[in-house]
PDB file of C-alpha atoms in Angstrom:
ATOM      1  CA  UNK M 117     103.623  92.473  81.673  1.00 97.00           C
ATOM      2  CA  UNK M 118     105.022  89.730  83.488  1.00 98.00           C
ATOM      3  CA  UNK M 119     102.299  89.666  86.154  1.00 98.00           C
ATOM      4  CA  UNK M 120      99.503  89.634  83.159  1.00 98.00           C
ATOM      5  CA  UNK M 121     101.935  86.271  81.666  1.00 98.00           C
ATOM      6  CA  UNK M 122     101.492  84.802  85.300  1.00 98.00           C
ATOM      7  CA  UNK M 123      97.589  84.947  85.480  1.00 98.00           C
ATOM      8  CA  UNK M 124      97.722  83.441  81.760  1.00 98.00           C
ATOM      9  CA  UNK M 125      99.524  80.029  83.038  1.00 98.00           C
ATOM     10  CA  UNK M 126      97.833  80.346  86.393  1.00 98.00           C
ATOM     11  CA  UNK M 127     100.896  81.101  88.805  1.00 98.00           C
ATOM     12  CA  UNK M 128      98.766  83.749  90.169  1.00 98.00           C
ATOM     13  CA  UNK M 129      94.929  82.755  89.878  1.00 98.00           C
ATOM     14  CA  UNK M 130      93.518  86.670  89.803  1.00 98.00           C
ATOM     15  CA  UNK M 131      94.228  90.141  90.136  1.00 98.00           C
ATOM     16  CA  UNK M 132      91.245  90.179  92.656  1.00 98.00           C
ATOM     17  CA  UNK M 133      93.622  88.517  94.796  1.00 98.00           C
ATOM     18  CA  UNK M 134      94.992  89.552  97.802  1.00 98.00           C
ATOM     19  CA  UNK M 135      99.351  90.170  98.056  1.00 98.00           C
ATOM     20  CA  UNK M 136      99.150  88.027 100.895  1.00 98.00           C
ATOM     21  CA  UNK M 137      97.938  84.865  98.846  1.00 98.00           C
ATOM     22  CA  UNK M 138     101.317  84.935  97.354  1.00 98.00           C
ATOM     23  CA  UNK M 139     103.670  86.149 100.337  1.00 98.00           C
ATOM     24  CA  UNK M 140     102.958  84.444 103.891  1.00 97.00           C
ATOM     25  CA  UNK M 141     105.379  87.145 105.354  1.00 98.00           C
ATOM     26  CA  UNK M 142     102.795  89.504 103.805  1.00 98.00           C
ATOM     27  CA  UNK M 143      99.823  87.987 106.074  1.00 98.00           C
ATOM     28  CA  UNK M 144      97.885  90.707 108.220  1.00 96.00           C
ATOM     29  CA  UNK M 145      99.711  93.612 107.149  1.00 98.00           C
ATOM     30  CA  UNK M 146      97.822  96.813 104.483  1.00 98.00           C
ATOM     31  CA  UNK M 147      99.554  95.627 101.773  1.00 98.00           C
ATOM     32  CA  UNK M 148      98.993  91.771 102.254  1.00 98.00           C
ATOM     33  CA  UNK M 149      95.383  92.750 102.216  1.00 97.00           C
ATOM     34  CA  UNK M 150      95.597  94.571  98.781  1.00 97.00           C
ATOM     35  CA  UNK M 151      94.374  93.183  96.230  1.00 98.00           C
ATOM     36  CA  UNK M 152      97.159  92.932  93.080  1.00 98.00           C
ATOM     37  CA  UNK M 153      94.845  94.768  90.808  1.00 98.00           C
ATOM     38  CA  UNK M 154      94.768  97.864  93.180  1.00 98.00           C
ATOM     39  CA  UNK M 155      98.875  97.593  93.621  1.00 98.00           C
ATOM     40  CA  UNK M 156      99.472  97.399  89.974  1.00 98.00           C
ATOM     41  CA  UNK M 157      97.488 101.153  89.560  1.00 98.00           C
ATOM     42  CA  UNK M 158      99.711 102.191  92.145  1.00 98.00           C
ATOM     43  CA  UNK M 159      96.171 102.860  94.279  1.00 98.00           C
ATOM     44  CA  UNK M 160      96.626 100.932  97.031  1.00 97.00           C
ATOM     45  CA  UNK M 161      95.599 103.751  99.835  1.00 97.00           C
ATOM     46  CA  UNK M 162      98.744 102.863 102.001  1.00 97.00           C
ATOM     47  CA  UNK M 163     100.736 105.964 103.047  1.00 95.00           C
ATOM     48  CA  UNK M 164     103.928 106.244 101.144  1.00 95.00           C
ATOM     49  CA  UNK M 165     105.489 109.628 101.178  1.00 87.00           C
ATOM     50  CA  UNK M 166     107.061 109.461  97.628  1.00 84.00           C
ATOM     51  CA  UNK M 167     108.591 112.931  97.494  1.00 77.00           C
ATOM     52  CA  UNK M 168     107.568 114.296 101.331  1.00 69.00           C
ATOM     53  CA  UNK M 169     110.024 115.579 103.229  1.00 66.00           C
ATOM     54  CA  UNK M 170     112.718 115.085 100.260  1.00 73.00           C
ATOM     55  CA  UNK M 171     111.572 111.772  99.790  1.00 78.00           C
ATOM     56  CA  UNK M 172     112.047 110.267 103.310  1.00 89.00           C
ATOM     57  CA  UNK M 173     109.991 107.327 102.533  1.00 94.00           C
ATOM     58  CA  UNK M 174     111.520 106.355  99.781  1.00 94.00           C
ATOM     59  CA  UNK M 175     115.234 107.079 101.056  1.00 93.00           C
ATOM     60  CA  UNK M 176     114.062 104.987 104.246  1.00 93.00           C
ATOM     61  CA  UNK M 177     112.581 102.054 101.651  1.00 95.00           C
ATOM     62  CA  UNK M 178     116.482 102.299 100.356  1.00 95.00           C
ATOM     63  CA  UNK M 179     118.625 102.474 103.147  1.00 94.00           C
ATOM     64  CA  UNK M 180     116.919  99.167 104.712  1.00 95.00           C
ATOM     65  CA  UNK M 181     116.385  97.425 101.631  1.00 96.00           C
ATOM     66  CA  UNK M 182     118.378  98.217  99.292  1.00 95.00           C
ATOM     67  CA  UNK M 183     121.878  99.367 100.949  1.00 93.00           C
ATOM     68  CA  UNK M 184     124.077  96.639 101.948  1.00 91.00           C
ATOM     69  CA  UNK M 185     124.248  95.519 104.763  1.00 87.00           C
ATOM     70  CA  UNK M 186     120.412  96.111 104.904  1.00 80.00           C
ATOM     71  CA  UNK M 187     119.248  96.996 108.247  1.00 83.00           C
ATOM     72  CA  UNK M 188     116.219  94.397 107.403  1.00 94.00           C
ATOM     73  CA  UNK M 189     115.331  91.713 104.681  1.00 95.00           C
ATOM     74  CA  UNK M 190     112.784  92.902 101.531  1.00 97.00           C
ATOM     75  CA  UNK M 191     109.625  91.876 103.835  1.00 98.00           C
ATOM     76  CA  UNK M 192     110.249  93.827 106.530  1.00 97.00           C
ATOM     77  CA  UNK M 193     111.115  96.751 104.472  1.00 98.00           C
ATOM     78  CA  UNK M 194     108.068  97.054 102.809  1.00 98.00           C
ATOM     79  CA  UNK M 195     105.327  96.071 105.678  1.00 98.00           C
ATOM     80  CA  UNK M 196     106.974  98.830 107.596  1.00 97.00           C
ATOM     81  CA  UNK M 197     104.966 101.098 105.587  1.00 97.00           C
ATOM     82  CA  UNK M 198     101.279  99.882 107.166  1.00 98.00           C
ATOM     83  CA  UNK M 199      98.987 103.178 107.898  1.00 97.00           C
ATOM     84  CA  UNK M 200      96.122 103.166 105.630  1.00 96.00           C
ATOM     85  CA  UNK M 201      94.883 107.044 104.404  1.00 96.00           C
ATOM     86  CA  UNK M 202      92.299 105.956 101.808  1.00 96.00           C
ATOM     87  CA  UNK M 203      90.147 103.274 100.609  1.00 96.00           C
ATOM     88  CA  UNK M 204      91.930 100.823  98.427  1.00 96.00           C
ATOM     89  CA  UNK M 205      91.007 101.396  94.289  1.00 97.00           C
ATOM     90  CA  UNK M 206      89.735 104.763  95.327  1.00 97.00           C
ATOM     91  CA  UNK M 207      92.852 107.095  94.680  1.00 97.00           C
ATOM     92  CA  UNK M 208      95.979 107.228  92.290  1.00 97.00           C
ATOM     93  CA  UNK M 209      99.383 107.977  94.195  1.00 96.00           C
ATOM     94  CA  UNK M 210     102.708 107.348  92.706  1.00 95.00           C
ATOM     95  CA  UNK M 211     104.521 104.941  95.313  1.00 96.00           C
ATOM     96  CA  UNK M 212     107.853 103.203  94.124  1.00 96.00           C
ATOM     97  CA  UNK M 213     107.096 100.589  96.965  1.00 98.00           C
ATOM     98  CA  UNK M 214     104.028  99.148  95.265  1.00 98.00           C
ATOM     99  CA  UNK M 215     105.489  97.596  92.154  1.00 98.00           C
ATOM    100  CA  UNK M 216     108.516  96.125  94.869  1.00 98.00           C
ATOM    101  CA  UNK M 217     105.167  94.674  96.659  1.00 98.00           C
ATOM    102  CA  UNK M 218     103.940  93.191  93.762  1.00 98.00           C
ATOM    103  CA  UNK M 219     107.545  91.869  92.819  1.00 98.00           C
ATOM    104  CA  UNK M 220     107.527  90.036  95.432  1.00 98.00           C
ATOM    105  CA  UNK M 221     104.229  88.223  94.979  1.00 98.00           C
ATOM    106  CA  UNK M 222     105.344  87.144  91.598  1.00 98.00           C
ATOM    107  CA  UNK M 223     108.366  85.967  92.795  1.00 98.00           C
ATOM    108  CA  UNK M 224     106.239  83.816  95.048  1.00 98.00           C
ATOM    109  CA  UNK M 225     103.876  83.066  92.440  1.00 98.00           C
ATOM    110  CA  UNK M 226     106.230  81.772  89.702  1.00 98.00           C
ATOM    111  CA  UNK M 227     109.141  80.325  92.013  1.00 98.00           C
ATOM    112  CA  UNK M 228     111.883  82.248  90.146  1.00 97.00           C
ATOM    113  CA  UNK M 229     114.014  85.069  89.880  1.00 98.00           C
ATOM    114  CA  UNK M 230     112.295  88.188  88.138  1.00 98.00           C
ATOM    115  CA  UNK M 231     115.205  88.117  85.966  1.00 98.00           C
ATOM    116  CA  UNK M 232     114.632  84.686  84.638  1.00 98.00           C
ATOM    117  CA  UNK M 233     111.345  84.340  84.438  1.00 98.00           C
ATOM    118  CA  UNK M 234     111.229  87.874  82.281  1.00 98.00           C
ATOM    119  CA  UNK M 235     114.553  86.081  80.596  1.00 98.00           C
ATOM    120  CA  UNK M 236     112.695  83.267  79.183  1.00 98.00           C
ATOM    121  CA  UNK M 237     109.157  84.398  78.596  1.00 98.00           C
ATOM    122  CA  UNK M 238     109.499  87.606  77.240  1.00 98.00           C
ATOM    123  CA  UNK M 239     113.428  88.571  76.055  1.00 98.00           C
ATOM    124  CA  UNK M 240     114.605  85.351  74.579  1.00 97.00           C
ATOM    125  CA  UNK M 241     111.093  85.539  72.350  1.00 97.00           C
ATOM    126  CA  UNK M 242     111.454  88.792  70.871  1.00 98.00           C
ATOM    127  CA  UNK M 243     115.125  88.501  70.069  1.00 98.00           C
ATOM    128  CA  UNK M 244     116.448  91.251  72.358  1.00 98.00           C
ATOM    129  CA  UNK M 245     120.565  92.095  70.868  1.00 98.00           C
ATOM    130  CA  UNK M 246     122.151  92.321  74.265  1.00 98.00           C
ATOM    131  CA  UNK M 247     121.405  91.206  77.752  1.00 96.00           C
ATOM    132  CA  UNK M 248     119.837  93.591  80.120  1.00 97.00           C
ATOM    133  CA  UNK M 249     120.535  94.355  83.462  1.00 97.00           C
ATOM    134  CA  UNK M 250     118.394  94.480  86.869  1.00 98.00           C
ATOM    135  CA  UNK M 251     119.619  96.013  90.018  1.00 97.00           C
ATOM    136  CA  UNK M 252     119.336  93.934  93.527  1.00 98.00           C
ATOM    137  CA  UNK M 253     118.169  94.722  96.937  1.00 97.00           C
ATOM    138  CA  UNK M 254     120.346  93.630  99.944  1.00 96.00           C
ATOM    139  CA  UNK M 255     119.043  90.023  99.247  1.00 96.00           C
ATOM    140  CA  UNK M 256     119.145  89.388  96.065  1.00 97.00           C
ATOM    141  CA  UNK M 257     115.497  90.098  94.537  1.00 98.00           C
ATOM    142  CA  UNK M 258     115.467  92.575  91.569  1.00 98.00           C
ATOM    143  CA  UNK M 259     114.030  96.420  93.118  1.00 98.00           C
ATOM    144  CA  UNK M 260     110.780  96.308  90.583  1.00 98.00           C
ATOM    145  CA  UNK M 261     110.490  99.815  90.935  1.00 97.00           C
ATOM    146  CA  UNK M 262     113.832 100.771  89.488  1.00 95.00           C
ATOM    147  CA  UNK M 263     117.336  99.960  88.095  1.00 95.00           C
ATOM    148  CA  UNK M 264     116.196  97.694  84.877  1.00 96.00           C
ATOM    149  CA  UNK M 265     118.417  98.859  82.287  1.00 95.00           C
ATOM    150  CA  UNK M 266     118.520  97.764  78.601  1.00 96.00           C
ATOM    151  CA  UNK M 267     119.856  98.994  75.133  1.00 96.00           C
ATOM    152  CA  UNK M 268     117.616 101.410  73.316  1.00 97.00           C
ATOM    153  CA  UNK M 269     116.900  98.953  70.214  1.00 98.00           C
ATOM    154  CA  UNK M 270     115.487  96.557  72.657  1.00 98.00           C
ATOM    155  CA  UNK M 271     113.557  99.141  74.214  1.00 98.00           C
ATOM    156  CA  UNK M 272     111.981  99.516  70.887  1.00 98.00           C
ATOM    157  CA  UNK M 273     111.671  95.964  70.597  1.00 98.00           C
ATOM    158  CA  UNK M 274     109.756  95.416  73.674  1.00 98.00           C
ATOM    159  CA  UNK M 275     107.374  98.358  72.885  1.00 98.00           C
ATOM    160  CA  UNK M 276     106.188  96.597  69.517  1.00 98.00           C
ATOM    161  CA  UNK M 277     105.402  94.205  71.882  1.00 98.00           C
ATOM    162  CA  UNK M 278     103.234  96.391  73.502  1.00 98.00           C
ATOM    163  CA  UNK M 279     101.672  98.110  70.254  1.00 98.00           C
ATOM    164  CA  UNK M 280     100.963  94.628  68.849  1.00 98.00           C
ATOM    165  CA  UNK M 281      99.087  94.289  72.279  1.00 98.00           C
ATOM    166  CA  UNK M 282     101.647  91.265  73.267  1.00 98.00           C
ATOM    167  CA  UNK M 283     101.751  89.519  69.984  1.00 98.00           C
ATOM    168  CA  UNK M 284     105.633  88.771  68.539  1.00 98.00           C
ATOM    169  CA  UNK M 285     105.697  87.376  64.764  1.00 96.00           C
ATOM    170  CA  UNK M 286     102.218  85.461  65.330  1.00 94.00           C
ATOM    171  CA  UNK M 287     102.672  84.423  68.969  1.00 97.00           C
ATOM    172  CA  UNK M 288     100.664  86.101  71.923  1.00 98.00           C
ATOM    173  CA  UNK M 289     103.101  86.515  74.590  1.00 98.00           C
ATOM    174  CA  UNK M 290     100.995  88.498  76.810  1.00 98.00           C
ATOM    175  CA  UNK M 291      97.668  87.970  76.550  1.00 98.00           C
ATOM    176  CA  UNK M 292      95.324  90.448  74.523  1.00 98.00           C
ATOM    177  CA  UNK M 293      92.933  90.645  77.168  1.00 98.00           C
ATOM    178  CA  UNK M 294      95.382  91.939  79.726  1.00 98.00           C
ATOM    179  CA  UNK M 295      97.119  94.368  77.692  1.00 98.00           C
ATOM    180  CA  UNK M 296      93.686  96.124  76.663  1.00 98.00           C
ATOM    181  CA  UNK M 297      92.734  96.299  80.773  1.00 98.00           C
ATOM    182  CA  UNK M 298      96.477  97.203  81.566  1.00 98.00           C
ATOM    183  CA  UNK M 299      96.400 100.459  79.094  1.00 98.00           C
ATOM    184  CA  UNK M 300      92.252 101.528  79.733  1.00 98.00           C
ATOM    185  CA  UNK M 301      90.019 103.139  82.336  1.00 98.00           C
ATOM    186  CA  UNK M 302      87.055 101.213  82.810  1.00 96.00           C
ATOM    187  CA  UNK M 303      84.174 103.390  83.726  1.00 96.00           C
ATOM    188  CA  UNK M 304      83.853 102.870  87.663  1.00 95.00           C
ATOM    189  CA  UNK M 305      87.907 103.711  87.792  1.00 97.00           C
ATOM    190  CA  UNK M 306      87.282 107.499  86.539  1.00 98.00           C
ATOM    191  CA  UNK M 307      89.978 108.608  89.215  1.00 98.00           C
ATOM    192  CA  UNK M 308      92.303 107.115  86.828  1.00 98.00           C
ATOM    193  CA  UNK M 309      91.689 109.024  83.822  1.00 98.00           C
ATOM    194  CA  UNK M 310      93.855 111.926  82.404  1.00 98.00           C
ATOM    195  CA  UNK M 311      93.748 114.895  83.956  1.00 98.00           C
ATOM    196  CA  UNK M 312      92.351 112.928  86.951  1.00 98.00           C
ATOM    197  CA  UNK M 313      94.938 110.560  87.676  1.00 98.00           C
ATOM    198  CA  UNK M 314      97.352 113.357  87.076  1.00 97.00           C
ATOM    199  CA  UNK M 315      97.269 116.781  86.119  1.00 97.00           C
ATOM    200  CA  UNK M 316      97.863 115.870  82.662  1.00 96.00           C
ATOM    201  CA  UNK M 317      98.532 111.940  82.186  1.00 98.00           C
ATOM    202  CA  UNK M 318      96.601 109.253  83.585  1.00 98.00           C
ATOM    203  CA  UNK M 319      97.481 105.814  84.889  1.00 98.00           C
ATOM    204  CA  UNK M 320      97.030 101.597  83.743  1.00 98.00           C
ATOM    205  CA  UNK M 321      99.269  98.660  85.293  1.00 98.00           C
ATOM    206  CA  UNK M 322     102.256 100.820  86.235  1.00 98.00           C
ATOM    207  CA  UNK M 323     101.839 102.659  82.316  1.00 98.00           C
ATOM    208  CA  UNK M 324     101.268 106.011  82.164  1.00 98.00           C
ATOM    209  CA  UNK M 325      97.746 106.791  79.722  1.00 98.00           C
ATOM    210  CA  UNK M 326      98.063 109.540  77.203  1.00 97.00           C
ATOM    211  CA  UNK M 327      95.459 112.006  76.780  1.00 96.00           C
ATOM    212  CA  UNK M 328      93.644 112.174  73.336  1.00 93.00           C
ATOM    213  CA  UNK M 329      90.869 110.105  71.538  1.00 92.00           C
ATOM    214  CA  UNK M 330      93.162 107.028  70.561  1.00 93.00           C
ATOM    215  CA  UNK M 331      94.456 104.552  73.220  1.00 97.00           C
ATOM    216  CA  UNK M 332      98.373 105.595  73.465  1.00 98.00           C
ATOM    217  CA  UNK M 333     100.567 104.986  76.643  1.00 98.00           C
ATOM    218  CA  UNK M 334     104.108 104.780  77.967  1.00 98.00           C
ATOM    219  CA  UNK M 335     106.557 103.839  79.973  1.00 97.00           C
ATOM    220  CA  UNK M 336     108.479 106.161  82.033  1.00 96.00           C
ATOM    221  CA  UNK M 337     111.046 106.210  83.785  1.00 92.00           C
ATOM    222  CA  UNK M 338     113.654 107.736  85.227  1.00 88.00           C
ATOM    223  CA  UNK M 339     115.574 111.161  84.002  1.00 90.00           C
ATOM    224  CA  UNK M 340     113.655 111.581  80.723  1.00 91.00           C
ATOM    225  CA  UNK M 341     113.783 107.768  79.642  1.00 94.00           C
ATOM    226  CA  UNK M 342     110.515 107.027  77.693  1.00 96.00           C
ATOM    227  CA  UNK M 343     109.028 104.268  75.158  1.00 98.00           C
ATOM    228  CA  UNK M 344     105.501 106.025  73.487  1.00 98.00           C
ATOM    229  CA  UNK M 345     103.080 103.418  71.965  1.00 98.00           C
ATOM    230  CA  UNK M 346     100.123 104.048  69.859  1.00 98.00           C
ATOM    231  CA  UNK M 347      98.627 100.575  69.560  1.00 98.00           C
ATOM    232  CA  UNK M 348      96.122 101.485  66.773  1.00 97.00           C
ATOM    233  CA  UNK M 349      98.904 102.758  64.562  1.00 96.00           C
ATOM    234  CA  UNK M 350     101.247 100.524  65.655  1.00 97.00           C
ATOM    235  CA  UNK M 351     103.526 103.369  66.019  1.00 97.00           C
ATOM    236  CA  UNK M 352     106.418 102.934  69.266  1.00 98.00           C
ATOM    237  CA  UNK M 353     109.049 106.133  70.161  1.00 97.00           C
ATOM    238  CA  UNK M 354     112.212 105.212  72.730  1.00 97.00           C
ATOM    239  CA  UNK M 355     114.128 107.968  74.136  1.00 95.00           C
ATOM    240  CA  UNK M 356     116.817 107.452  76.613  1.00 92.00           C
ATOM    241  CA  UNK M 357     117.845 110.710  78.297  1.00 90.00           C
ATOM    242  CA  UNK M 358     119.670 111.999  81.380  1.00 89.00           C
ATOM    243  CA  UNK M 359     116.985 114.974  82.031  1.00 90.00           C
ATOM    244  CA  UNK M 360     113.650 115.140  83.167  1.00 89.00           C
ATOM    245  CA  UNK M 361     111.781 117.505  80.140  1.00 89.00           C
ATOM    246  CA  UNK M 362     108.984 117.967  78.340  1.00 89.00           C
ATOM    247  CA  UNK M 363     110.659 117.421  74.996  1.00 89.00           C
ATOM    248  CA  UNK M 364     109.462 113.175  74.551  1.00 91.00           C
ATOM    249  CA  UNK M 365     105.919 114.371  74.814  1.00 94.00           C
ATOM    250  CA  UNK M 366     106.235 117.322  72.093  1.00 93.00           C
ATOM    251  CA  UNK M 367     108.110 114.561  69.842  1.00 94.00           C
ATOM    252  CA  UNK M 368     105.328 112.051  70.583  1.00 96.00           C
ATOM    253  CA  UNK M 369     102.577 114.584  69.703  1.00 94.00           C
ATOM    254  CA  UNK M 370     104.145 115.244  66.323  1.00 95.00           C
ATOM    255  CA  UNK M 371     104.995 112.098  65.374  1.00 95.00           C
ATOM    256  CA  UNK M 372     101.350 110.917  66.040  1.00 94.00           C
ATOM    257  CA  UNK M 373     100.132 113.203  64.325  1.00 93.00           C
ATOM    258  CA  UNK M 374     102.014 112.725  61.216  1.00 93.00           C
ATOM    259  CA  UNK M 375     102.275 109.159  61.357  1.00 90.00           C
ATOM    260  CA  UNK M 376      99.284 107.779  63.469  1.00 80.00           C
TER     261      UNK M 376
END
């Protein structure tokens, strides 16, 4: 959302763009060379082991930017990760560092904390109830990949955002545009379809794509947490959880059914 709000007052100029426009300490590494578009379907063909070995990439991505003291700043913990295993745009795999990547370029981009610049485009304007909180790496920048936390009414709030396609009470917050590329597979990305992307699910701008014949996507995250939007119907579901099960997807199914 916030990266689609940057191209729109031309912070950052193009998804086409390379991460390395942004972030000079990105220059001549795999992921400096990706272009934002690639990193925001979480396809940019860098290795990142996300659950090999238990997860020793992403425990590794922790311990030296995250964990204080960190054993190195935020760039050097993500252009440590630099072998390339596929052509960039060419394959979906789910890597927590790519959205930290691309957190950085808009950092770059818009010359402000995460926090604010989310803050005072997007929170203030839909009238969120309570302030939310963002977790920091070892140096201060918000971990884009995890640790946002908010109440569950705002959750809702924020996805009737996303089912009025980034309109709030007559005002287009994100554009239209962006929202309809962020949640649908154009034709030459068919590896990101359902059932191609994943087994079930298939994948926008860091949204996970429901199957069926109506646009519908989410967000997901951690231990069960999910916000379900059907755009066409208007129709949002938020469920905050502690456990990883299938029960928000059998909800979602019968709700829009009855309601969509």
């Amino acid at each position: 959302m916030l990266i689609g709000i940057a191209v729109s007052e031309g912070a950052i100029k193009s998804v086409a763009d390379a991460a390395e426009t942004y972030v000079p300490g990105f220059k001549g590494t795999e992921y400096g060379k990706m272009p934002i578009r690639d990193l925001l379907h979480m396809s940019s063909g860098v290795e990142f082991g996300e659950e090999r070995n238990g997860g020793s990439d992403l425990d590794r991505l922790w311990r030296d930017m995250v964990a204080r003291p960190a054993s190195k700043d935020t760039i050097e913990s993500l252009v440590q990760f630099n072998h390339r295993i596929a052509p960039p745009g060419t394959r979906y795999s789910y890597a927590s560092i790519e959205p930290d990547v691309l957190g950085m370029v808009l950092h770059s981009a818009v010359k402000q904390s995460l926090s604010d610049y989310l803050r005072e485009r997007v929170w203030e304007t839909i009238g969120a109830e309570a302030s939310a909180n963002w977790l920091l790496d070892a140096q201060d920048f918000e971990v884009a990949h995890f640790g946002f936390n908010a109440v569950l009414r705002d959750y809702a709030r924020l996805g009737r955002l996303l089912a009025h396609d980034g309109a709030w009470e007559g005002k287009q917050i994100i554009p239209t545009q962006w929202m309809l590329d962020a949640t649908t597979v154009r034709s030459a990305d068919s590896y990101l379809a359902p059932g191609n992307a994943m087994p079930t699910f298939g994948y926008g701008y860091l949204l996970w794509l429901l199957p069926g014949p109506r646009r519908q996507f989410a967000m997901v995250g951690a231990l069960g947490q999910r916000v379900c939007v059907d755009p066409a119907a208007k129709l949002v579901m938020v469920q905050t959880a502690l456990e990883d099960t299938p029960e928000a997807w059998d909800l979602w199914h019968v709700l829009a059914k009855q309601f969509g």
